[in-house]
XYZ file of N, CA and C in Angstrom:
360
model
N 11.005 6.518 9.098
C 9.769 7.209 8.804
C 9.335 7.987 10.028
N 8.766 9.149 9.842
C 8.407 10.014 10.952
C 7.268 9.481 11.805
N 6.476 8.543 11.331
C 5.365 7.984 12.094
C 5.741 6.678 12.786
N 6.970 6.292 12.772
C 7.373 4.941 13.152
C 6.886 4.534 14.544
N 6.920 5.411 15.538
C 6.496 5.036 16.884
C 4.999 4.796 16.957
N 4.206 5.449 16.114
C 2.756 5.289 16.126
C 2.300 4.089 15.311
N 3.110 3.593 14.429
C 2.701 2.591 13.455
C 1.977 1.380 14.052
N 2.478 0.722 15.122
C 1.833 -0.516 15.567
C 0.447 -0.325 16.177
N 0.117 0.844 16.691
C -1.125 1.027 17.429
C -2.220 1.707 16.631
N -1.935 2.221 15.499
C -2.887 2.995 14.718
C -3.143 2.303 13.387
N -4.358 2.464 12.875
C -4.607 1.974 11.523
C -4.327 3.103 10.546
N -3.889 2.720 9.360
C -3.490 3.684 8.345
C -4.191 3.361 7.033
N -4.367 4.364 6.224
C -4.871 4.181 4.870
C -3.695 4.382 3.919
N -3.605 3.535 2.925
C -2.535 3.608 1.934
C -3.205 3.930 0.610
N -2.814 5.064 0.006
C -3.489 5.428 -1.240
C -2.517 5.980 -2.262
N -2.983 5.995 -3.495
C -2.204 6.534 -4.604
C -2.374 8.043 -4.628
N -1.532 8.728 -5.369
C -1.642 10.186 -5.460
C -2.919 10.623 -6.170
N -3.535 9.721 -6.946
C -4.800 10.076 -7.596
C -6.019 9.638 -6.777
N -5.805 9.263 -5.512
C -6.910 9.038 -4.594
C -7.499 7.644 -4.542
N -6.822 6.660 -5.085
C -7.318 5.276 -5.025
C -6.678 4.581 -3.828
N -7.484 3.841 -3.077
C -7.046 3.225 -1.834
C -6.657 1.766 -2.024
N -5.573 1.372 -1.348
C -5.168 -0.025 -1.322
C -6.099 -0.753 -0.356
N -6.689 -1.841 -0.793
C -7.643 -2.586 0.010
C -7.495 -4.071 -0.296
N -8.332 -4.868 0.325
C -8.353 -6.307 0.074
C -9.779 -6.695 -0.279
N -9.897 -7.423 -1.361
C -11.207 -7.916 -1.779
C -11.041 -9.365 -2.223
N -11.794 -10.256 -1.620
C -11.688 -11.672 -1.971
C -10.301 -12.242 -1.734
N -9.600 -11.736 -0.727
C -8.261 -12.215 -0.410
C -7.154 -11.636 -1.270
N -7.503 -10.755 -2.212
C -6.513 -10.139 -3.098
C -6.369 -8.649 -2.815
N -5.137 -8.160 -2.906
C -4.874 -6.734 -2.748
C -5.318 -6.029 -4.021
N -6.120 -4.981 -3.839
C -6.658 -4.239 -4.980
C -6.683 -2.757 -4.669
N -6.868 -1.958 -5.710
C -7.099 -0.529 -5.544
C -8.585 -0.260 -5.686
N -9.103 0.623 -4.815
C -10.514 0.971 -4.865
C -10.682 2.474 -4.750
N -11.665 3.007 -5.466
C -11.982 4.430 -5.356
C -12.583 4.722 -4.000
N -13.553 3.927 -3.609
C -14.179 4.093 -2.303
C -14.706 2.739 -1.868
N -14.832 2.588 -0.588
C -15.339 1.333 -0.036
C -15.786 1.616 1.384
N -16.315 0.607 2.017
C -16.650 0.755 3.429
C -15.380 1.183 4.162
N -15.522 2.145 5.041
C -14.366 2.742 5.722
C -13.433 1.694 6.328
N -13.982 0.672 6.974
C -13.125 -0.311 7.641
C -12.369 -1.206 6.663
N -12.724 -1.209 5.394
C -12.024 -2.047 4.416
C -10.757 -1.377 3.882
N -10.482 -0.165 4.324
C -9.313 0.567 3.839
C -8.183 0.628 4.862
N -8.391 0.080 6.042
C -7.438 0.235 7.136
C -6.363 -0.849 7.136
N -5.122 -0.399 7.388
C -3.958 -1.290 7.454
C -3.233 -1.070 8.772
N -2.654 -2.130 9.316
C -1.819 -2.069 10.510
C -0.366 -2.287 10.105
N 0.527 -1.528 10.703
C 1.964 -1.693 10.486
C 2.527 -2.287 11.774
N 2.807 -3.584 11.771
C 3.308 -4.266 12.957
C 4.810 -4.479 12.824
N 5.567 -4.184 13.888
C 7.023 -4.322 13.804
C 7.450 -5.744 13.450
N 8.393 -5.845 12.537
C 8.987 -7.133 12.166
C 10.215 -7.368 13.041
N 10.819 -8.536 12.901
C 12.006 -8.857 13.695
C 13.157 -7.899 13.391
N 13.292 -7.523 12.153
C 14.378 -6.642 11.728
C 14.002 -5.186 11.998
N 14.880 -4.454 12.662
C 14.621 -3.062 13.029
C 14.278 -2.222 11.793
N 13.238 -1.416 11.904
C 12.859 -0.524 10.813
C 11.983 -1.166 9.751
N 11.581 -2.418 9.975
C 10.728 -3.111 9.007
C 9.396 -3.443 9.663
N 8.369 -3.542 8.833
C 7.018 -3.797 9.321
C 6.348 -4.902 8.521
N 5.449 -5.622 9.199
C 4.475 -6.454 8.509
C 3.276 -5.542 8.303
N 2.799 -5.452 7.091
C 1.657 -4.596 6.794
C 0.457 -5.518 6.620
N -0.494 -5.406 7.571
C -1.645 -6.314 7.587
C -2.937 -5.529 7.428
N -3.810 -6.064 6.618
C -5.128 -5.461 6.449
C -5.883 -5.643 7.766
N -6.383 -4.543 8.333
C -6.962 -4.572 9.673
C -8.208 -5.439 9.771
N -9.000 -5.516 8.730
C -10.250 -6.270 8.781
C -10.059 -7.743 8.440
N -9.324 -8.028 7.384
C -9.197 -9.411 6.902
C -7.983 -10.138 7.460
N -6.977 -9.398 7.931
C -5.744 -10.012 8.408
C -4.776 -10.391 7.304
N -5.117 -10.098 6.052
C -4.237 -10.399 4.919
C -2.959 -9.572 5.052
N -1.809 -10.242 4.926
C -0.513 -9.571 4.997
C -0.063 -9.195 3.594
N 0.439 -7.973 3.447
C 0.973 -7.518 2.167
C 2.270 -8.280 1.892
N 2.317 -8.997 0.774
C 3.471 -9.821 0.406
C 3.994 -9.349 -0.942
N 5.306 -9.282 -1.057
C 5.945 -8.877 -2.305
C 6.040 -10.093 -3.220
N 4.966 -10.383 -3.921
C 4.913 -11.567 -4.777
C 5.787 -11.424 -6.016
N 6.107 -10.197 -6.403
C 6.915 -9.958 -7.598
C 8.399 -10.179 -7.321
N 8.857 -9.792 -6.139
C 10.289 -9.800 -5.834
C 10.704 -10.854 -4.814
N 10.096 -12.011 -4.815
C 10.589 -13.088 -3.973
C 9.717 -13.498 -2.806
N 8.540 -12.938 -2.649
C 7.631 -13.375 -1.604
C 7.920 -12.843 -0.215
N 8.688 -11.785 -0.100
C 8.997 -11.210 1.213
C 7.754 -10.538 1.788
N 7.634 -10.575 3.132
C 6.443 -10.015 3.753
C 6.735 -8.919 4.773
N 7.965 -8.438 4.846
C 8.264 -7.313 5.732
C 8.765 -6.142 4.885
N 8.438 -4.946 5.360
C 8.639 -3.748 4.548
C 9.296 -2.633 5.344
N 10.152 -1.875 4.692
C 10.572 -0.591 5.246
C 9.747 0.467 4.527
N 9.520 1.571 5.207
C 8.745 2.670 4.637
C 9.722 3.807 4.394
N 9.979 4.098 3.125
C 10.977 5.092 2.744
C 10.285 6.370 2.284
N 10.524 7.458 3.015
C 9.927 8.746 2.649
C 10.541 9.284 1.369
N 9.707 9.873 0.523
C 10.151 10.510 -0.716
C 10.059 12.025 -0.564
N 10.782 12.740 -1.379
C 10.825 14.198 -1.292
C 9.479 14.855 -1.564
N 8.576 14.191 -2.253
C 7.291 14.800 -2.626
C 6.172 14.522 -1.627
N 6.502 13.950 -0.464
C 5.501 13.682 0.559
C 4.897 12.293 0.483
N 5.253 11.535 -0.536
C 4.780 10.159 -0.637
C 5.798 9.243 0.040
N 5.499 7.968 0.055
C 6.416 6.978 0.619
C 6.469 5.784 -0.324
N 7.561 5.060 -0.240
C 7.692 3.817 -0.992
C 7.815 2.681 0.009
N 7.196 1.561 -0.315
C 7.278 0.362 0.511
C 8.323 -0.543 -0.121
N 9.350 -0.888 0.657
C 10.484 -1.631 0.111
C 10.683 -2.923 0.909
N 10.621 -4.057 0.206
C 10.900 -5.355 0.830
C 12.378 -5.673 0.605
N 12.821 -6.818 1.091
C 14.203 -7.233 0.823
C 14.426 -7.477 -0.658
N 13.364 -7.765 -1.379
C 13.476 -8.036 -2.810
C 13.381 -6.798 -3.678
N 12.833 -5.722 -3.142
C 12.717 -4.508 -3.940
C 11.476 -3.704 -3.617
N 11.166 -2.817 -4.502
C 10.094 -1.839 -4.354
C 8.728 -2.477 -4.588
N 7.747 -2.163 -3.706
C 6.383 -2.650 -3.907
C 5.740 -1.879 -5.042
N 5.282 -2.622 -6.027
C 4.584 -2.040 -7.171
C 3.225 -2.712 -7.273
N 2.230 -1.905 -7.563
C 0.895 -2.460 -7.790
C 0.469 -2.046 -9.185
N 0.008 -3.001 -9.951
C -0.411 -2.742 -11.325
C -1.928 -2.799 -11.387
N -2.511 -1.848 -12.087
C -3.965 -1.791 -12.153
C -4.380 -1.108 -13.444
N -5.640 -1.270 -13.780
C -6.175 -0.558 -14.938
C -6.216 0.931 -14.647
N -5.894 1.714 -15.627
C -5.948 3.167 -15.520
C -7.022 3.653 -16.472
N -7.961 4.407 -15.925
C -9.004 4.989 -16.759
C -8.884 6.496 -16.649
N -8.614 7.152 -17.746
C -8.500 8.608 -17.772
C -9.792 9.194 -18.303
N -10.361 10.103 -17.534
C -11.579 10.774 -17.972
C -11.178 12.041 -18.724
N -11.422 12.060 -19.978
C -11.193 13.248 -20.799
C -12.307 13.263 -21.832
N -12.127 13.963 -22.914
C -13.187 13.992 -23.921
C -13.460 12.600 -24.459
N -12.444 11.809 -24.576
C -12.643 10.398 -24.906
C -12.024 9.586 -23.770
N -12.723 8.583 -23.333
C -12.223 7.778 -22.224
C -11.084 6.899 -22.724
N -9.924 7.042 -22.072
C -8.757 6.236 -22.418
C -8.561 5.195 -21.329
N -8.281 4.000 -21.738
C -8.030 2.947 -20.772
C -6.638 2.383 -21.025
N -5.919 2.147 -19.957
C -4.574 1.614 -20.083
C -4.190 0.862 -18.828
N -2.908 0.677 -18.640
C -2.385 -0.050 -17.499
C -1.468 0.889 -16.743
N -1.587 0.930 -15.424
C -0.780 1.845 -14.620
C 0.033 1.065 -13.594
N 1.187 1.607 -13.275
C 2.056 1.046 -12.248
C 2.125 2.052 -11.107
N 1.763 1.618 -9.903
C 1.797 2.486 -8.727
C 2.913 2.031 -7.803
N 3.732 2.971 -7.346
C 4.782 2.623 -6.394
C 5.045 3.723 -5.378
N 4.467 4.898 -5.552
C 4.536 5.952 -4.541
C 3.188 6.014 -3.845
N 3.204 6.008 -2.512
C 1.985 5.891 -1.724
C 1.871 7.014 -0.714
N 0.656 7.444 -0.465
C 0.358 8.363 0.627
C -0.142 7.499 1.779
N 0.459 7.654 2.943
C 0.066 6.868 4.112
C -0.528 7.840 5.114
N -1.820 7.693 5.337
C -2.542 8.646 6.201
C -3.259 7.931 7.322
């Protein structure tokens, strides 16, 4: 990843392409439209394995864990051609599932799977 040297010293925001931020609330990883600025910050700390990071919420200290693919807690950050990135553990791709609300003439509600992230 092009930011790799800066990762351990800077906080980053992780968000979806539709502008929802990855955050922690009540000890759980969630998506939020907006929140207190400090609740959106994440630290990327180098893991033992080269090119992998522990991703920790800067305020709460909660570590991002791949609960779906085996409980791994270290991640590589893989750049995608569209400017987003994917977080990949030893078990696979980080996916976050959340309610999707589409604002149109009639409000549609469904379930969305997020796996491409903007890291800013």
